[in-house]
mmCIF file of C-alpha atoms in Angstrom:
data_model
loop_
_atom_site.group_PDB
_atom_site.id
_atom_site.type_symbol
_atom_site.label_atom_id
_atom_site.label_comp_id
_atom_site.label_asym_id
_atom_site.label_seq_id
_atom_site.Cartn_x
_atom_site.Cartn_y
_atom_site.Cartn_z
ATOM 1 C CA MET P 10 39.856 8.255 0.824
ATOM 2 C CA VAL P 11 38.277 6.664 -2.184
ATOM 3 C CA GLY P 12 37.828 8.762 -5.244
ATOM 4 C CA ALA P 13 34.399 10.117 -6.169
ATOM 5 C CA SER P 14 34.465 8.062 -9.362
ATOM 6 C CA SER P 15 33.982 4.923 -7.291
ATOM 7 C CA LEU P 16 30.683 6.056 -5.766
ATOM 8 C CA GLN P 17 27.648 3.817 -6.212
ATOM 9 C CA PRO P 18 24.095 4.071 -4.785
ATOM 10 C CA ARG P 19 24.183 3.391 -1.036
ATOM 11 C CA LEU P 20 21.614 1.304 0.786
ATOM 12 C CA LEU P 21 20.701 2.311 4.301
ATOM 13 C CA SER P 22 19.118 0.652 7.271
ATOM 14 C CA SER P 23 15.609 1.806 7.972
ATOM 15 C CA PHE P 24 16.596 4.152 10.769
ATOM 16 C CA VAL P 25 20.009 5.467 9.872
ATOM 17 C CA GLY P 26 19.324 8.746 8.110
ATOM 18 C CA ASP P 27 22.628 10.046 6.734
ATOM 19 C CA ARG P 28 24.583 8.506 9.606
ATOM 20 C CA LEU P 29 27.333 6.107 8.686
ATOM 21 C CA LEU P 30 26.812 2.547 9.813
ATOM 22 C CA LEU P 31 29.786 1.273 11.786
ATOM 23 C CA SER P 32 30.499 -2.441 11.679
ATOM 24 C CA LYS P 33 33.048 -4.312 13.713
ATOM 25 C CA GLN P 34 35.309 -4.401 10.690
ATOM 26 C CA PRO P 35 37.402 -1.351 9.737
ATOM 27 C CA HIS P 36 36.449 0.239 6.481
ATOM 28 C CA PRO P 37 37.152 3.412 4.478
ATOM 29 C CA ARG P 38 34.747 6.335 4.843
ATOM 30 C CA LEU P 39 33.710 8.942 2.350
ATOM 31 C CA PHE P 40 31.827 12.051 3.337
ATOM 32 C CA LEU P 41 31.965 14.238 0.299
ATOM 33 C CA TYR P 42 30.233 17.533 1.117
ATOM 34 C CA LYS P 43 31.071 21.069 0.162
ATOM 35 C CA PRO P 44 29.226 24.021 1.731
ATOM 36 C CA GLY P 45 26.690 25.384 -0.692
ATOM 37 C CA ASN P 46 26.466 22.084 -2.562
ATOM 38 C CA LYS P 47 23.036 20.417 -2.433
ATOM 39 C CA HIS P 48 24.595 16.942 -2.683
ATOM 40 C CA VAL P 49 25.966 14.921 0.175
ATOM 41 C CA SER P 50 27.681 11.682 -0.854
ATOM 42 C CA MET P 51 28.816 9.040 1.594
ATOM 43 C CA GLN P 52 30.537 5.728 1.105
ATOM 44 C CA LEU P 53 30.619 2.769 3.419
ATOM 45 C CA SER P 54 32.404 -0.488 2.706
ATOM 46 C CA ARG P 55 31.078 -3.374 4.750
ATOM 47 C CA THR P 56 30.454 -7.078 4.607
ATOM 48 C CA LEU P 57 26.751 -7.139 5.437
ATOM 49 C CA SER P 58 25.158 -8.354 2.218
ATOM 50 C CA GLY P 59 27.174 -5.961 0.064
ATOM 51 C CA LEU P 60 25.701 -2.600 1.104
ATOM 52 C CA THR P 61 26.770 0.135 -1.315
ATOM 53 C CA ASN P 62 26.502 3.904 -1.336
ATOM 54 C CA LEU P 63 23.721 6.463 -1.638
ATOM 55 C CA LEU P 64 23.911 9.916 -3.094
ATOM 56 C CA PHE P 65 21.535 12.222 -1.218
ATOM 57 C CA ASN P 66 20.223 15.472 -2.688
ATOM 58 C CA ARG P 67 19.306 18.247 -0.312
ATOM 59 C CA ARG P 68 15.876 19.550 -1.145
ATOM 60 C CA ASN P 69 15.122 23.173 -1.865
ATOM 61 C CA LEU P 70 12.398 23.702 0.755
ATOM 62 C CA ASP P 71 11.006 26.656 -1.190
ATOM 63 C CA GLU P 72 9.769 24.299 -3.890
ATOM 64 C CA VAL P 73 6.096 23.304 -3.938
ATOM 65 C CA PRO P 74 6.014 19.670 -5.175
ATOM 66 C CA ASP P 75 2.304 19.485 -5.915
ATOM 67 C CA ALA P 76 0.039 22.319 -7.042
ATOM 68 C CA GLN P 77 -2.886 20.730 -5.226
ATOM 69 C CA ARG P 78 -1.077 20.031 -1.994
ATOM 70 C CA GLN P 79 1.215 22.196 0.084
ATOM 71 C CA GLY P 80 4.610 20.530 0.403
ATOM 72 C CA LEU P 81 5.981 19.646 3.801
ATOM 73 C CA ARG P 82 7.996 22.228 5.740
ATOM 74 C CA PRO P 83 9.949 21.792 8.992
ATOM 75 C CA GLY P 84 8.036 22.845 12.100
ATOM 76 C CA LYS P 85 9.246 23.720 15.574
ATOM 77 C CA LEU P 86 10.594 21.045 17.851
ATOM 78 C CA SER P 87 9.497 20.748 21.461
ATOM 79 C CA PRO P 88 12.031 20.238 24.281
ATOM 80 C CA HIS P 89 13.590 16.862 24.980
ATOM 81 C CA ARG P 90 11.196 14.411 26.654
ATOM 82 C CA PRO P 91 12.741 12.755 29.754
ATOM 83 C CA VAL P 92 12.805 9.035 30.467
ATOM 84 C CA PRO P 93 12.730 7.862 34.128
ATOM 85 C CA ASP P 94 16.098 6.769 35.400
ATOM 86 C CA HIS P 95 14.908 3.269 36.325
ATOM 87 C CA ILE P 96 14.145 2.372 32.686
ATOM 88 C CA PRO P 97 17.128 0.625 31.002
ATOM 89 C CA ARG P 98 18.594 2.432 28.008
ATOM 90 C CA PRO P 99 20.071 0.938 24.853
ATOM 91 C CA PRO P 100 23.840 1.330 24.719
ATOM 92 C CA TYR P 101 23.743 4.059 22.032
ATOM 93 C CA VAL P 102 21.679 6.549 24.084
ATOM 94 C CA ASN P 103 23.428 9.832 24.871
ATOM 95 C CA SER P 104 25.950 9.311 22.091
ATOM 96 C CA ARG P 105 25.619 11.358 18.947
ATOM 97 C CA GLN P 106 27.936 8.896 17.227
ATOM 98 C CA PRO P 107 26.128 6.333 15.025
ATOM 99 C CA PRO P 108 25.944 2.970 16.815
ATOM 100 C CA GLU P 109 27.574 -0.108 15.494
ATOM 101 C CA ILE P 110 25.547 -2.437 13.339
ATOM 102 C CA ALA P 111 25.880 -6.059 14.340
ATOM 103 C CA GLY P 112 27.576 -8.234 11.765
ATOM 104 C CA GLY P 113 25.622 -11.382 12.614
ATOM 105 C CA PRO P 114 21.962 -12.374 12.537
ATOM 106 C CA GLU P 115 19.645 -12.159 15.534
ATOM 107 C CA VAL P 116 18.939 -15.812 16.373
ATOM 108 C CA HIS P 117 17.306 -16.556 19.718
ATOM 109 C CA GLY P 118 16.819 -19.263 22.276
ATOM 110 C CA GLU P 119 13.562 -19.819 24.118
ATOM 111 C CA LYS P 120 14.090 -16.904 26.553
ATOM 112 C CA GLY P 121 15.073 -14.536 23.739
ATOM 113 C CA ILE P 122 12.021 -15.470 21.696
ATOM 114 C CA GLU P 123 9.741 -14.699 24.664
ATOM 115 C CA CYS P 124 11.463 -11.356 25.141
ATOM 116 C CA MET P 125 11.035 -10.593 21.456
ATOM 117 C CA ARG P 126 7.360 -11.488 21.646
ATOM 118 C CA SER P 127 6.966 -9.086 24.605
ATOM 119 C CA SER P 128 8.717 -6.179 22.903
ATOM 120 C CA GLY P 129 6.890 -6.848 19.661
ATOM 121 C CA LYS P 130 3.507 -6.958 21.427
ATOM 122 C CA LEU P 131 4.157 -3.641 23.159
ATOM 123 C CA ALA P 132 5.309 -1.987 19.942
ATOM 124 C CA ALA P 133 2.119 -3.193 18.223
ATOM 125 C CA GLN P 134 -0.074 -1.878 21.001
ATOM 126 C CA VAL P 135 1.654 1.515 20.951
ATOM 127 C CA LEU P 136 1.335 1.752 17.176
ATOM 128 C CA ARG P 137 -2.362 0.878 17.299
ATOM 129 C CA TYR P 138 -2.927 3.563 19.947
ATOM 130 C CA ALA P 139 -0.949 6.130 17.972
ATOM 131 C CA GLY P 140 -3.094 5.409 14.944
ATOM 132 C CA THR P 141 -6.271 6.285 16.871
ATOM 133 C CA LEU P 142 -4.880 9.770 17.426
ATOM 134 C CA VAL P 143 -4.581 10.565 13.707
ATOM 135 C CA LYS P 144 -7.109 13.273 12.817
ATOM 136 C CA PRO P 145 -7.035 16.722 11.203
ATOM 137 C CA GLY P 146 -5.570 19.278 13.573
ATOM 138 C CA ILE P 147 -3.408 17.043 15.733
ATOM 139 C CA LYS P 148 0.281 17.939 15.751
ATOM 140 C CA THR P 149 2.815 15.217 15.051
ATOM 141 C CA ASP P 150 4.540 16.343 18.267
ATOM 142 C CA GLU P 151 1.368 15.445 20.153
ATOM 143 C CA ILE P 152 1.585 11.966 18.693
ATOM 144 C CA ASP P 153 5.176 11.761 19.860
ATOM 145 C CA GLN P 154 4.134 12.839 23.357
ATOM 146 C CA ALA P 155 1.476 10.123 23.539
ATOM 147 C CA VAL P 156 3.772 7.431 22.195
ATOM 148 C CA HIS P 157 6.583 8.459 24.539
ATOM 149 C CA GLN P 158 4.311 8.371 27.579
ATOM 150 C CA MET P 159 2.778 4.964 26.715
ATOM 151 C CA ILE P 160 6.172 3.389 26.176
ATOM 152 C CA ILE P 161 7.709 4.592 29.461
ATOM 153 C CA ASP P 162 4.472 3.773 31.368
ATOM 154 C CA ASN P 163 5.130 0.187 30.279
ATOM 155 C CA GLY P 164 8.696 0.234 31.542
ATOM 156 C CA ALA P 165 10.259 0.390 28.101
ATOM 157 C CA TYR P 166 12.516 2.857 26.306
ATOM 158 C CA PRO P 167 11.536 4.513 22.966
ATOM 159 C CA SER P 168 14.345 3.180 20.773
ATOM 160 C CA PRO P 169 14.581 6.137 18.332
ATOM 161 C CA LEU P 170 15.183 8.639 21.138
ATOM 162 C CA GLY P 171 18.873 9.427 21.119
ATOM 163 C CA TYR P 172 19.700 7.040 18.259
ATOM 164 C CA GLY P 173 22.536 8.892 16.510
ATOM 165 C CA GLY P 174 21.089 12.138 17.872
ATOM 166 C CA PHE P 175 17.498 11.562 16.719
ATOM 167 C CA PRO P 176 15.511 13.992 18.978
ATOM 168 C CA LYS P 177 12.145 12.245 19.317
ATOM 169 C CA SER P 178 10.568 8.941 20.411
ATOM 170 C CA VAL P 179 8.772 8.042 17.184
ATOM 171 C CA CYS P 180 9.050 8.789 13.418
ATOM 172 C CA THR P 181 6.048 10.547 11.827
ATOM 173 C CA SER P 182 6.401 10.618 8.017
ATOM 174 C CA VAL P 183 3.625 12.586 6.280
ATOM 175 C CA ASN P 184 2.684 12.493 2.575
ATOM 176 C CA GLU P 185 5.880 12.742 0.524
ATOM 177 C CA CYS P 186 8.091 11.859 3.495
ATOM 178 C CA ILE P 187 9.553 8.427 2.835
ATOM 179 C CA CYS P 188 10.845 7.884 6.342
ATOM 180 C CA HIS P 189 12.464 9.399 9.447
ATOM 181 C CA GLY P 190 10.093 12.338 9.777
ATOM 182 C CA ILE P 191 10.716 14.222 13.031
ATOM 183 C CA PRO P 192 7.579 15.047 15.049
ATOM 184 C CA ASP P 193 7.137 18.768 15.328
ATOM 185 C CA SER P 194 4.563 21.560 15.467
ATOM 186 C CA ARG P 195 2.966 20.760 12.090
ATOM 187 C CA ALA P 196 -0.680 19.848 12.419
ATOM 188 C CA LEU P 197 -2.095 17.051 10.263
ATOM 189 C CA GLU P 198 -4.469 18.203 7.548
ATOM 190 C CA ASP P 199 -7.553 16.593 6.064
ATOM 191 C CA GLY P 200 -6.420 14.242 3.306
ATOM 192 C CA ASP P 201 -2.920 13.572 4.667
ATOM 193 C CA ILE P 202 -1.424 10.128 4.993
ATOM 194 C CA ILE P 203 1.062 9.488 7.763
ATOM 195 C CA ASN P 204 3.442 6.635 8.547
ATOM 196 C CA ILE P 205 4.069 6.161 12.251
ATOM 197 C CA ASP P 206 7.188 4.112 13.032
ATOM 198 C CA VAL P 207 7.388 2.735 16.550
ATOM 199 C CA THR P 208 10.302 0.853 18.153
ATOM 200 C CA VAL P 209 10.453 -0.072 21.821
ATOM 201 C CA TYR P 210 13.339 -1.417 23.898
ATOM 202 C CA LEU P 211 11.908 -3.753 26.543
ATOM 203 C CA ASN P 212 13.895 -6.128 28.724
ATOM 204 C CA GLY P 213 16.913 -5.707 26.456
ATOM 205 C CA TYR P 214 15.141 -6.420 23.143
ATOM 206 C CA HIS P 215 13.793 -4.131 20.420
ATOM 207 C CA GLY P 216 10.387 -4.533 18.736
ATOM 208 C CA ASP P 217 10.021 -2.538 15.536
ATOM 209 C CA THR P 218 6.857 -1.796 13.499
ATOM 210 C CA SER P 219 5.135 0.873 11.412
ATOM 211 C CA ALA P 220 1.958 1.530 9.506
ATOM 212 C CA THR P 221 0.508 4.252 7.323
ATOM 213 C CA PHE P 222 -2.738 5.844 8.498
ATOM 214 C CA PHE P 223 -5.369 8.018 6.840
ATOM 215 C CA CYS P 224 -6.123 11.480 8.159
ATOM 216 C CA GLY P 225 -9.698 12.511 7.424
ATOM 217 C CA ASP P 226 -10.991 12.317 3.853
ATOM 218 C CA VAL P 227 -8.124 10.750 1.865
ATOM 219 C CA ASP P 228 -8.429 10.533 -1.920
ATOM 220 C CA ASP P 229 -8.562 7.251 -3.827
ATOM 221 C CA LYS P 230 -5.056 7.669 -5.234
ATOM 222 C CA ALA P 231 -3.498 7.801 -1.783
ATOM 223 C CA ARG P 232 -5.738 5.023 -0.424
ATOM 224 C CA LYS P 233 -4.691 2.693 -3.209
ATOM 225 C CA LEU P 234 -0.968 3.359 -2.588
ATOM 226 C CA VAL P 235 -1.400 2.580 1.081
ATOM 227 C CA GLN P 236 -3.407 -0.601 0.363
ATOM 228 C CA VAL P 237 -0.875 -1.962 -2.091
ATOM 229 C CA THR P 238 2.063 -1.171 0.245
ATOM 230 C CA GLU P 239 0.426 -3.151 3.034
ATOM 231 C CA GLU P 240 -0.269 -6.001 0.604
ATOM 232 C CA CYS P 241 3.398 -6.032 -0.359
ATOM 233 C CA LEU P 242 4.406 -6.488 3.282
ATOM 234 C CA TYR P 243 2.071 -9.408 3.911
ATOM 235 C CA LYS P 244 2.897 -11.120 0.608
ATOM 236 C CA ALA P 245 6.587 -10.940 1.554
ATOM 237 C CA ILE P 246 5.966 -12.338 5.013
ATOM 238 C CA SER P 247 3.983 -15.191 3.555
ATOM 239 C CA ILE P 248 6.991 -16.620 1.688
ATOM 240 C CA CYS P 249 9.335 -16.554 4.706
ATOM 241 C CA ALA P 250 10.535 -19.798 6.262
ATOM 242 C CA PRO P 251 13.799 -21.493 7.245
ATOM 243 C CA GLY P 252 16.114 -21.875 4.214
ATOM 244 C CA VAL P 253 14.270 -19.372 2.033
ATOM 245 C CA GLU P 254 16.566 -16.909 0.225
ATOM 246 C CA TYR P 255 16.253 -13.317 1.434
ATOM 247 C CA LYS P 256 16.185 -12.119 -2.174
ATOM 248 C CA LYS P 257 12.718 -13.664 -2.591
ATOM 249 C CA ILE P 258 11.372 -10.920 -0.315
ATOM 250 C CA GLY P 259 12.493 -8.232 -2.731
ATOM 251 C CA LYS P 260 11.148 -10.073 -5.744
ATOM 252 C CA THR P 261 7.759 -10.604 -4.094
ATOM 253 C CA ILE P 262 7.420 -6.937 -3.165
ATOM 254 C CA HIS P 263 8.702 -5.607 -6.500
ATOM 255 C CA ASP P 264 6.449 -7.913 -8.517
ATOM 256 C CA HIS P 265 3.334 -6.772 -6.683
ATOM 257 C CA ALA P 266 4.270 -3.064 -6.810
ATOM 258 C CA ASP P 267 4.883 -3.328 -10.575
ATOM 259 C CA LYS P 268 1.276 -4.424 -11.103
ATOM 260 C CA TYR P 269 0.173 -0.975 -9.993
ATOM 261 C CA HIS P 270 3.125 0.960 -11.491
ATOM 262 C CA TYR P 271 4.385 2.073 -8.062
ATOM 263 C CA GLY P 272 8.012 2.763 -7.345
ATOM 264 C CA VAL P 273 9.891 0.728 -4.766
ATOM 265 C CA VAL P 274 12.366 2.765 -2.669
ATOM 266 C CA ARG P 275 15.745 1.059 -2.864
ATOM 267 C CA HIS P 276 17.799 3.166 -0.509
ATOM 268 C CA PHE P 277 16.312 1.981 2.762
ATOM 269 C CA VAL P 278 16.141 -1.599 3.901
ATOM 270 C CA GLY P 279 14.790 -4.019 6.447
ATOM 271 C CA HIS P 280 17.205 -5.448 8.998
ATOM 272 C CA GLY P 281 17.851 -7.884 11.737
ATOM 273 C CA VAL P 282 16.481 -6.698 15.080
ATOM 274 C CA GLY P 283 16.576 -8.047 18.612
ATOM 275 C CA ARG P 284 19.178 -7.369 21.215
ATOM 276 C CA VAL P 285 20.477 -4.637 18.892
ATOM 277 C CA PHE P 286 18.388 -2.171 16.897
ATOM 278 C CA HIS P 287 20.025 -3.020 13.562
ATOM 279 C CA ALA P 288 21.806 -6.235 12.540
ATOM 280 C CA ASP P 289 22.189 -8.648 9.684
ATOM 281 C CA PRO P 290 20.444 -9.555 7.449
ATOM 282 C CA VAL P 291 20.046 -6.595 5.166
ATOM 283 C CA VAL P 292 16.562 -7.082 3.718
ATOM 284 C CA LEU P 293 16.216 -5.547 0.225
ATOM 285 C CA HIS P 294 12.704 -4.708 -0.911
ATOM 286 C CA PHE P 295 13.439 -4.784 -4.628
ATOM 287 C CA ARG P 296 14.647 -7.465 -7.032
ATOM 288 C CA ASN P 297 18.244 -8.414 -6.286
ATOM 289 C CA ASN P 298 20.756 -11.222 -6.436
ATOM 290 C CA ASP P 299 22.073 -11.010 -2.894
ATOM 291 C CA GLY P 300 22.815 -14.337 -1.189
ATOM 292 C CA GLY P 301 21.812 -15.616 2.217
ATOM 293 C CA ARG P 302 18.975 -17.729 3.594
ATOM 294 C CA MET P 303 16.591 -17.366 6.544
ATOM 295 C CA MET P 304 17.417 -19.213 9.750
ATOM 296 C CA LEU P 305 15.182 -20.884 12.340
ATOM 297 C CA ASN P 306 14.491 -18.597 15.345
ATOM 298 C CA GLN P 307 15.848 -15.543 13.531
ATOM 299 C CA THR P 308 14.157 -12.109 13.827
ATOM 300 C CA PHE P 309 14.249 -9.314 11.279
ATOM 301 C CA THR P 310 12.041 -6.601 9.819
ATOM 302 C CA ILE P 311 10.420 -6.269 6.436
ATOM 303 C CA GLU P 312 9.369 -2.693 5.692
ATOM 304 C CA PRO P 313 8.604 -1.840 2.055
ATOM 305 C CA MET P 314 8.331 1.813 1.060
ATOM 306 C CA LEU P 315 6.391 2.527 -2.171
ATOM 307 C CA THR P 316 5.888 5.779 -4.040
ATOM 308 C CA ILE P 317 3.475 7.022 -6.660
ATOM 309 C CA GLY P 318 6.279 8.900 -8.435
ATOM 310 C CA SER P 319 10.032 9.205 -8.048
ATOM 311 C CA THR P 320 11.832 6.818 -5.682
ATOM 312 C CA ASN P 321 14.831 9.116 -5.384
ATOM 313 C CA PRO P 322 15.314 10.237 -1.753
ATOM 314 C CA VAL P 323 16.142 13.802 -0.717
ATOM 315 C CA ILE P 324 17.241 14.626 2.789
ATOM 316 C CA TRP P 325 16.445 17.813 4.682
ATOM 317 C CA ASP P 326 18.997 19.885 6.521
ATOM 318 C CA ASP P 327 18.011 18.173 9.779
ATOM 319 C CA ASN P 328 19.884 15.097 8.388
ATOM 320 C CA TRP P 329 16.936 12.828 9.102
ATOM 321 C CA THR P 330 13.763 13.751 7.216
ATOM 322 C CA VAL P 331 13.757 11.933 3.829
ATOM 323 C CA VAL P 332 11.276 12.949 1.140
ATOM 324 C CA THR P 333 10.609 12.015 -2.488
ATOM 325 C CA GLU P 334 12.507 14.053 -5.013
ATOM 326 C CA ASP P 335 9.330 15.097 -6.877
ATOM 327 C CA GLY P 336 7.089 15.557 -3.873
ATOM 328 C CA SER P 337 4.968 12.505 -4.714
ATOM 329 C CA LEU P 338 3.270 10.439 -2.018
ATOM 330 C CA SER P 339 5.047 7.602 -0.244
ATOM 331 C CA ALA P 340 3.713 4.879 2.056
ATOM 332 C CA GLN P 341 5.328 2.244 4.277
ATOM 333 C CA PHE P 342 4.395 -0.707 6.453
ATOM 334 C CA GLU P 343 6.670 -2.735 8.720
ATOM 335 C CA HIS P 344 6.622 -5.817 10.933
ATOM 336 C CA THR P 345 9.191 -7.631 13.008
ATOM 337 C CA ILE P 346 8.968 -11.355 12.208
ATOM 338 C CA LEU P 347 10.294 -14.557 13.791
ATOM 339 C CA ILE P 348 11.309 -17.415 11.489
ATOM 340 C CA THR P 349 9.678 -20.602 12.739
ATOM 341 C CA LYS P 350 9.657 -24.202 11.513
ATOM 342 C CA ASP P 351 6.252 -23.543 9.972
ATOM 343 C CA GLY P 352 7.072 -20.234 8.302
ATOM 344 C CA ALA P 353 7.031 -16.804 9.972
ATOM 345 C CA GLU P 354 5.376 -15.449 13.129
ATOM 346 C CA ILE P 355 4.526 -11.756 13.120
ATOM 347 C CA LEU P 356 5.747 -10.450 16.466
ATOM 348 C CA THR P 357 4.376 -6.928 16.049
ATOM 349 C CA GLN P 358 0.733 -7.728 15.358
ATOM 350 C CA CYS P 359 -1.977 -7.094 17.939
#
């Protein structure tokens, strides 16, 4: 055990929640939690781009973060949705243990690239369909049902389902939810914003994408946040090419967010994706000095999360739902990209 004095902020992959990432290298583990304490601290030592530690604060769900907007509350979960037996599952399914994160980048040959294009195309189509469902009164669980059905109808597996025990097929993150919102009985309200995060596992390859949608009459403040977050994603993609340093992604995003005085969430990152859900590289969305350069035929995600207020994450007791500490709005966009000789190809764009 490492002493608490050695704790530093921890960076997490985009779909890890408070699960510990397990690499192929042995490393010490800290899980400092005392019953009744609102703080959960975890340490992970690993070689992937120097990930450090994050201190999570458990949110008091009785607090109302915004006098003009009711804060999120957990709803009721529906029963587990089945997947037909003939659909191949990722290796981590049915294990509540966090899956290993691959220590090497996802670099593909011709066949792998075509498989990535197929999974990316399906993910994009599912996300676009899910976005058409967003309207006041629809439950996030109904969005999950529709996403689940469309994915399995296309012979694919919904990657989030069973990932470290995650109970649903898609993430639905509303208003102050930064990421990993679990679909439940809560109905969307007029003026909400919602990030829908879709990942599909098709023919042995994952395609990962997300977007933030408007529900009804959304105010200008929220619309601007969403617009700038999407701009950050596309500006970052535009600088990608073989040999480019990964750290330029973070600088590009951070520079643009600063122009509008938005916060950039530092605790969740983009990642390599392909035959495994999460792999190298770790893609930081803020200014950093991490090393590493992009490789030809490599696939990874870029997924900036911006906030109007605090960027400090707070995790609910479900160990997945992550919200802003002050209840301020958060938005996110994500694409899976392929590094080509001419730059970057967006695999998850319809």
